[in-house]
JSON list of N, CA and C in Angstrom, two decimals:
[
{"chain": "A", "resi": 1, "resn": "UNK", "atom": "N", "xyz": [-69.87, 87.67, 6.25]},
{"chain": "A", "resi": 1, "resn": "UNK", "atom": "CA", "xyz": [-69.71, 88.84, 6.91]},
{"chain": "A", "resi": 1, "resn": "UNK", "atom": "C", "xyz": [-70.94, 89.99, 6.64]},
{"chain": "A", "resi": 2, "resn": "UNK", "atom": "N", "xyz": [-70.65, 91.08, 6.89]},
{"chain": "A", "resi": 2, "resn": "UNK", "atom": "CA", "xyz": [-71.61, 92.25, 6.75]},
{"chain": "A", "resi": 2, "resn": "UNK", "atom": "C", "xyz": [-71.70, 92.99, 5.72]},
{"chain": "A", "resi": 3, "resn": "UNK", "atom": "N", "xyz": [-70.80, 92.52, 4.86]},
{"chain": "A", "resi": 3, "resn": "UNK", "atom": "CA", "xyz": [-70.99, 93.19, 3.60]},
{"chain": "A", "resi": 3, "resn": "UNK", "atom": "C", "xyz": [-72.36, 93.39, 2.61]},
{"chain": "A", "resi": 4, "resn": "UNK", "atom": "N", "xyz": [-72.93, 92.51, 2.63]},
{"chain": "A", "resi": 4, "resn": "UNK", "atom": "CA", "xyz": [-73.99, 92.43, 2.06]},
{"chain": "A", "resi": 4, "resn": "UNK", "atom": "C", "xyz": [-75.19, 93.40, 2.58]},
{"chain": "A", "resi": 5, "resn": "UNK", "atom": "N", "xyz": [-75.19, 93.85, 4.11]},
{"chain": "A", "resi": 5, "resn": "UNK", "atom": "CA", "xyz": [-76.32, 94.78, 4.45]},
{"chain": "A", "resi": 5, "resn": "UNK", "atom": "C", "xyz": [-75.84, 96.21, 4.03]},
{"chain": "A", "resi": 6, "resn": "UNK", "atom": "N", "xyz": [-74.76, 96.27, 3.25]},
{"chain": "A", "resi": 6, "resn": "UNK", "atom": "CA", "xyz": [-74.20, 97.96, 2.98]},
{"chain": "A", "resi": 6, "resn": "UNK", "atom": "C", "xyz": [-74.54, 97.88, 1.54]},
{"chain": "A", "resi": 7, "resn": "UNK", "atom": "N", "xyz": [-75.26, 97.42, 1.02]},
{"chain": "A", "resi": 7, "resn": "UNK", "atom": "CA", "xyz": [-75.55, 97.53, -0.74]},
{"chain": "A", "resi": 7, "resn": "UNK", "atom": "C", "xyz": [-76.65, 99.00, -0.68]},
{"chain": "A", "resi": 8, "resn": "UNK", "atom": "N", "xyz": [-75.90, 99.61, -1.71]},
{"chain": "A", "resi": 8, "resn": "UNK", "atom": "CA", "xyz": [-76.51, 100.91, -2.09]},
{"chain": "A", "resi": 8, "resn": "UNK", "atom": "C", "xyz": [-77.96, 100.68, -2.53]},
{"chain": "A", "resi": 9, "resn": "UNK", "atom": "N", "xyz": [-79.18, 101.26, -2.46]},
{"chain": "A", "resi": 9, "resn": "UNK", "atom": "CA", "xyz": [-80.19, 100.74, -2.89]},
{"chain": "A", "resi": 9, "resn": "UNK", "atom": "C", "xyz": [-80.46, 101.89, -4.07]},
{"chain": "A", "resi": 10, "resn": "UNK", "atom": "N", "xyz": [-81.00, 101.59, -5.16]},
{"chain": "A", "resi": 10, "resn": "UNK", "atom": "CA", "xyz": [-80.87, 102.22, -6.21]},
{"chain": "A", "resi": 10, "resn": "UNK", "atom": "C", "xyz": [-82.14, 103.30, -6.00]},
{"chain": "A", "resi": 11, "resn": "UNK", "atom": "N", "xyz": [-81.78, 104.40, -6.94]},
{"chain": "A", "resi": 11, "resn": "UNK", "atom": "CA", "xyz": [-82.87, 105.62, -6.23]},
{"chain": "A", "resi": 11, "resn": "UNK", "atom": "C", "xyz": [-83.69, 105.74, -7.68]},
{"chain": "A", "resi": 12, "resn": "UNK", "atom": "N", "xyz": [-84.61, 106.22, -8.12]},
{"chain": "A", "resi": 12, "resn": "UNK", "atom": "CA", "xyz": [-85.49, 106.57, -8.73]},
{"chain": "A", "resi": 12, "resn": "UNK", "atom": "C", "xyz": [-85.19, 107.87, -9.51]},
{"chain": "A", "resi": 13, "resn": "UNK", "atom": "N", "xyz": [-84.58, 108.17, -10.94]},
{"chain": "A", "resi": 13, "resn": "UNK", "atom": "CA", "xyz": [-84.32, 109.02, -11.28]},
{"chain": "A", "resi": 13, "resn": "UNK", "atom": "C", "xyz": [-85.21, 110.22, -11.43]},
{"chain": "A", "resi": 14, "resn": "UNK", "atom": "N", "xyz": [-84.77, 111.78, -11.05]},
{"chain": "A", "resi": 14, "resn": "UNK", "atom": "CA", "xyz": [-85.44, 112.76, -10.53]},
{"chain": "A", "resi": 14, "resn": "UNK", "atom": "C", "xyz": [-86.01, 113.06, -12.05]},
{"chain": "A", "resi": 15, "resn": "UNK", "atom": "N", "xyz": [-87.09, 113.22, -12.07]},
{"chain": "A", "resi": 15, "resn": "UNK", "atom": "CA", "xyz": [-87.89, 114.06, -13.35]},
{"chain": "A", "resi": 15, "resn": "UNK", "atom": "C", "xyz": [-87.33, 115.63, -13.34]},
{"chain": "A", "resi": 16, "resn": "UNK", "atom": "N", "xyz": [-86.72, 115.96, -14.42]},
{"chain": "A", "resi": 16, "resn": "UNK", "atom": "CA", "xyz": [-86.46, 117.53, -14.44]},
{"chain": "A", "resi": 16, "resn": "UNK", "atom": "C", "xyz": [-87.53, 118.48, -15.33]},
{"chain": "A", "resi": 17, "resn": "UNK", "atom": "N", "xyz": [-87.67, 119.49, -14.94]},
{"chain": "A", "resi": 17, "resn": "UNK", "atom": "CA", "xyz": [-88.53, 120.50, -15.60]},
{"chain": "A", "resi": 17, "resn": "UNK", "atom": "C", "xyz": [-87.93, 120.80, -16.82]},
{"chain": "A", "resi": 18, "resn": "UNK", "atom": "N", "xyz": [-88.46, 121.29, -18.07]},
{"chain": "A", "resi": 18, "resn": "UNK", "atom": "CA", "xyz": [-87.96, 121.62, -19.28]},
{"chain": "A", "resi": 18, "resn": "UNK", "atom": "C", "xyz": [-86.91, 122.59, -19.19]},
{"chain": "A", "resi": 19, "resn": "UNK", "atom": "N", "xyz": [-86.94, 123.50, -18.35]},
{"chain": "A", "resi": 19, "resn": "UNK", "atom": "CA", "xyz": [-86.07, 124.84, -17.84]},
{"chain": "A", "resi": 19, "resn": "UNK", "atom": "C", "xyz": [-84.79, 124.00, -17.19]},
{"chain": "A", "resi": 20, "resn": "UNK", "atom": "N", "xyz": [-84.92, 122.86, -16.38]},
{"chain": "A", "resi": 20, "resn": "UNK", "atom": "CA", "xyz": [-83.75, 122.50, -15.68]},
{"chain": "A", "resi": 20, "resn": "UNK", "atom": "C", "xyz": [-82.94, 121.36, -16.95]},
{"chain": "A", "resi": 21, "resn": "UNK", "atom": "N", "xyz": [-83.63, 121.03, -17.70]},
{"chain": "A", "resi": 21, "resn": "UNK", "atom": "CA", "xyz": [-83.19, 120.22, -18.62]},
{"chain": "A", "resi": 21, "resn": "UNK", "atom": "C", "xyz": [-81.97, 121.14, -19.81]},
{"chain": "A", "resi": 22, "resn": "UNK", "atom": "N", "xyz": [-82.86, 122.35, -19.81]},
{"chain": "A", "resi": 22, "resn": "UNK", "atom": "CA", "xyz": [-82.25, 123.27, -20.96]},
{"chain": "A", "resi": 22, "resn": "UNK", "atom": "C", "xyz": [-81.02, 123.58, -20.52]},
{"chain": "A", "resi": 23, "resn": "UNK", "atom": "N", "xyz": [-81.18, 124.15, -19.02]},
{"chain": "A", "resi": 23, "resn": "UNK", "atom": "CA", "xyz": [-79.99, 124.81, -18.40]},
{"chain": "A", "resi": 23, "resn": "UNK", "atom": "C", "xyz": [-78.77, 123.76, -18.34]},
{"chain": "A", "resi": 24, "resn": "UNK", "atom": "N", "xyz": [-79.43, 122.31, -17.79]},
{"chain": "A", "resi": 24, "resn": "UNK", "atom": "CA", "xyz": [-78.05, 121.29, -18.03]},
{"chain": "A", "resi": 24, "resn": "UNK", "atom": "C", "xyz": [-77.59, 121.11, -19.20]},
{"chain": "A", "resi": 25, "resn": "UNK", "atom": "N", "xyz": [-78.28, 121.28, -20.28]},
{"chain": "A", "resi": 25, "resn": "UNK", "atom": "CA", "xyz": [-77.86, 121.19, -21.73]},
{"chain": "A", "resi": 25, "resn": "UNK", "atom": "C", "xyz": [-76.74, 122.41, -21.97]},
{"chain": "A", "resi": 26, "resn": "UNK", "atom": "N", "xyz": [-77.00, 123.73, -21.37]},
{"chain": "A", "resi": 26, "resn": "UNK", "atom": "CA", "xyz": [-76.39, 124.69, -21.56]},
{"chain": "A", "resi": 26, "resn": "UNK", "atom": "C", "xyz": [-74.73, 124.47, -20.82]},
{"chain": "A", "resi": 27, "resn": "UNK", "atom": "N", "xyz": [-75.05, 124.08, -19.32]},
{"chain": "A", "resi": 27, "resn": "UNK", "atom": "CA", "xyz": [-73.96, 123.84, -19.17]},
{"chain": "A", "resi": 27, "resn": "UNK", "atom": "C", "xyz": [-72.95, 122.99, -19.49]},
{"chain": "A", "resi": 28, "resn": "UNK", "atom": "N", "xyz": [-73.27, 121.95, -20.18]},
{"chain": "A", "resi": 28, "resn": "UNK", "atom": "CA", "xyz": [-72.68, 120.69, -21.06]},
{"chain": "A", "resi": 28, "resn": "UNK", "atom": "C", "xyz": [-71.75, 121.02, -22.19]},
{"chain": "A", "resi": 29, "resn": "UNK", "atom": "N", "xyz": [-72.70, 122.07, -22.70]},
{"chain": "A", "resi": 29, "resn": "UNK", "atom": "CA", "xyz": [-72.21, 122.83, -23.96]},
{"chain": "A", "resi": 29, "resn": "UNK", "atom": "C", "xyz": [-71.12, 123.85, -23.74]},
{"chain": "A", "resi": 30, "resn": "UNK", "atom": "N", "xyz": [-70.90, 124.41, -22.64]},
{"chain": "A", "resi": 30, "resn": "UNK", "atom": "CA", "xyz": [-69.92, 125.23, -22.53]},
{"chain": "A", "resi": 30, "resn": "UNK", "atom": "C", "xyz": [-68.86, 124.64, -22.26]},
{"chain": "A", "resi": 31, "resn": "UNK", "atom": "N", "xyz": [-68.31, 123.29, -21.94]},
{"chain": "A", "resi": 31, "resn": "UNK", "atom": "CA", "xyz": [-67.21, 122.90, -22.18]},
{"chain": "A", "resi": 31, "resn": "UNK", "atom": "C", "xyz": [-66.43, 122.76, -23.50]},
{"chain": "A", "resi": 32, "resn": "UNK", "atom": "N", "xyz": [-67.09, 122.99, -24.26]},
{"chain": "A", "resi": 32, "resn": "UNK", "atom": "CA", "xyz": [-66.76, 122.45, -25.78]},
{"chain": "A", "resi": 32, "resn": "UNK", "atom": "C", "xyz": [-66.68, 124.00, -26.52]},
{"chain": "A", "resi": 33, "resn": "UNK", "atom": "N", "xyz": [-65.72, 123.74, -27.47]},
{"chain": "A", "resi": 33, "resn": "UNK", "atom": "CA", "xyz": [-65.58, 124.90, -28.24]},
{"chain": "A", "resi": 33, "resn": "UNK", "atom": "C", "xyz": [-66.09, 125.04, -29.83]},
{"chain": "A", "resi": 34, "resn": "UNK", "atom": "N", "xyz": [-67.23, 126.04, -29.96]},
{"chain": "A", "resi": 34, "resn": "UNK", "atom": "CA", "xyz": [-68.02, 125.72, -31.15]},
{"chain": "A", "resi": 34, "resn": "UNK", "atom": "C", "xyz": [-67.12, 126.77, -32.18]},
{"chain": "A", "resi": 35, "resn": "UNK", "atom": "N", "xyz": [-66.13, 127.42, -32.28]},
{"chain": "A", "resi": 35, "resn": "UNK", "atom": "CA", "xyz": [-65.49, 128.24, -33.13]},
{"chain": "A", "resi": 35, "resn": "UNK", "atom": "C", "xyz": [-64.77, 127.28, -34.35]},
{"chain": "A", "resi": 36, "resn": "UNK", "atom": "N", "xyz": [-64.54, 126.58, -34.03]},
{"chain": "A", "resi": 36, "resn": "UNK", "atom": "CA", "xyz": [-63.78, 125.24, -35.26]},
{"chain": "A", "resi": 36, "resn": "UNK", "atom": "C", "xyz": [-64.80, 124.30, -35.85]},
{"chain": "A", "resi": 37, "resn": "UNK", "atom": "N", "xyz": [-65.94, 124.50, -35.42]},
{"chain": "A", "resi": 37, "resn": "UNK", "atom": "CA", "xyz": [-67.30, 123.62, -35.96]},
{"chain": "A", "resi": 37, "resn": "UNK", "atom": "C", "xyz": [-67.77, 124.21, -37.35]},
{"chain": "A", "resi": 38, "resn": "UNK", "atom": "N", "xyz": [-67.97, 123.31, -38.12]},
{"chain": "A", "resi": 38, "resn": "UNK", "atom": "CA", "xyz": [-68.80, 123.76, -39.48]},
{"chain": "A", "resi": 38, "resn": "UNK", "atom": "C", "xyz": [-70.28, 124.05, -39.07]},
{"chain": "A", "resi": 39, "resn": "UNK", "atom": "N", "xyz": [-70.91, 124.79, -39.65]},
{"chain": "A", "resi": 39, "resn": "UNK", "atom": "CA", "xyz": [-72.18, 125.19, -39.69]},
{"chain": "A", "resi": 39, "resn": "UNK", "atom": "C", "xyz": [-73.01, 123.76, -39.61]},
{"chain": "A", "resi": 40, "resn": "UNK", "atom": "N", "xyz": [-72.61, 122.62, -40.52]},
{"chain": "A", "resi": 40, "resn": "UNK", "atom": "CA", "xyz": [-73.54, 121.31, -40.46]},
{"chain": "A", "resi": 40, "resn": "UNK", "atom": "C", "xyz": [-72.90, 120.52, -39.40]},
{"chain": "A", "resi": 41, "resn": "UNK", "atom": "N", "xyz": [-71.96, 120.87, -38.76]},
{"chain": "A", "resi": 41, "resn": "UNK", "atom": "CA", "xyz": [-71.80, 120.08, -37.52]},
{"chain": "A", "resi": 41, "resn": "UNK", "atom": "C", "xyz": [-72.31, 120.94, -36.20]},
{"chain": "A", "resi": 42, "resn": "UNK", "atom": "N", "xyz": [-72.45, 121.94, -36.35]},
{"chain": "A", "resi": 42, "resn": "UNK", "atom": "CA", "xyz": [-73.33, 122.87, -35.17]},
{"chain": "A", "resi": 42, "resn": "UNK", "atom": "C", "xyz": [-74.69, 122.23, -35.34]},
{"chain": "A", "resi": 43, "resn": "UNK", "atom": "N", "xyz": [-75.51, 122.26, -36.72]},
{"chain": "A", "resi": 43, "resn": "UNK", "atom": "CA", "xyz": [-76.59, 121.65, -36.98]},
{"chain": "A", "resi": 43, "resn": "UNK", "atom": "C", "xyz": [-76.81, 120.13, -36.40]},
{"chain": "A", "resi": 44, "resn": "UNK", "atom": "N", "xyz": [-75.95, 119.40, -36.46]},
{"chain": "A", "resi": 44, "resn": "UNK", "atom": "CA", "xyz": [-76.04, 117.89, -36.04]},
{"chain": "A", "resi": 44, "resn": "UNK", "atom": "C", "xyz": [-76.03, 118.00, -34.43]},
{"chain": "A", "resi": 45, "resn": "UNK", "atom": "N", "xyz": [-74.92, 118.86, -33.86]},
{"chain": "A", "resi": 45, "resn": "UNK", "atom": "CA", "xyz": [-74.76, 118.70, -32.30]},
{"chain": "A", "resi": 45, "resn": "UNK", "atom": "C", "xyz": [-76.28, 119.20, -31.71]},
{"chain": "A", "resi": 46, "resn": "UNK", "atom": "N", "xyz": [-76.86, 120.37, -32.39]},
{"chain": "A", "resi": 46, "resn": "UNK", "atom": "CA", "xyz": [-78.12, 120.88, -31.94]},
{"chain": "A", "resi": 46, "resn": "UNK", "atom": "C", "xyz": [-79.14, 120.00, -32.08]},
{"chain": "A", "resi": 47, "resn": "UNK", "atom": "N", "xyz": [-79.28, 119.03, -33.49]},
{"chain": "A", "resi": 47, "resn": "UNK", "atom": "CA", "xyz": [-80.35, 118.02, -33.40]},
{"chain": "A", "resi": 47, "resn": "UNK", "atom": "C", "xyz": [-80.00, 117.29, -32.36]},
{"chain": "A", "resi": 48, "resn": "UNK", "atom": "N", "xyz": [-78.85, 116.43, -31.82]},
{"chain": "A", "resi": 48, "resn": "UNK", "atom": "CA", "xyz": [-78.47, 115.37, -31.00]},
{"chain": "A", "resi": 48, "resn": "UNK", "atom": "C", "xyz": [-78.99, 116.29, -29.64]},
{"chain": "A", "resi": 49, "resn": "UNK", "atom": "N", "xyz": [-79.01, 117.24, -29.28]},
{"chain": "A", "resi": 49, "resn": "UNK", "atom": "CA", "xyz": [-79.18, 118.02, -28.10]},
{"chain": "A", "resi": 49, "resn": "UNK", "atom": "C", "xyz": [-80.85, 118.19, -27.99]},
{"chain": "A", "resi": 50, "resn": "UNK", "atom": "N", "xyz": [-81.35, 118.48, -28.97]},
{"chain": "A", "resi": 50, "resn": "UNK", "atom": "CA", "xyz": [-82.78, 118.77, -28.98]},
{"chain": "A", "resi": 50, "resn": "UNK", "atom": "C", "xyz": [-83.33, 117.09, -28.84]},
{"chain": "A", "resi": 51, "resn": "UNK", "atom": "N", "xyz": [-82.79, 115.92, -28.92]},
{"chain": "A", "resi": 51, "resn": "UNK", "atom": "CA", "xyz": [-83.28, 114.97, -29.37]},
{"chain": "A", "resi": 51, "resn": "UNK", "atom": "C", "xyz": [-83.11, 114.04, -27.88]},
{"chain": "A", "resi": 52, "resn": "UNK", "atom": "N", "xyz": [-81.86, 114.77, -27.11]},
{"chain": "A", "resi": 52, "resn": "UNK", "atom": "CA", "xyz": [-81.66, 114.11, -25.84]},
{"chain": "A", "resi": 52, "resn": "UNK", "atom": "C", "xyz": [-82.51, 115.03, -24.87]},
{"chain": "A", "resi": 53, "resn": "UNK", "atom": "N", "xyz": [-83.13, 116.14, -25.00]},
{"chain": "A", "resi": 53, "resn": "UNK", "atom": "CA", "xyz": [-83.77, 116.83, -23.95]},
{"chain": "A", "resi": 53, "resn": "UNK", "atom": "C", "xyz": [-85.17, 116.19, -24.12]},
{"chain": "A", "resi": 54, "resn": "UNK", "atom": "N", "xyz": [-85.62, 115.83, -25.32]},
{"chain": "A", "resi": 54, "resn": "UNK", "atom": "CA", "xyz": [-87.38, 115.00, -25.59]},
{"chain": "A", "resi": 54, "resn": "UNK", "atom": "C", "xyz": [-87.26, 113.87, -24.68]}
]
């Protein structure tokens, strides 16, 4: 049949600038409530977010 012809081609990931990555991380962080987290948990989240940006 003709289904093999309609396979999507993988696209190369777009390289984002540092400012774009920071904006993305901030938008992602907005969905969480940080008031209930301890300072240690906040540090851990910040470290993970920073590591993700690198």
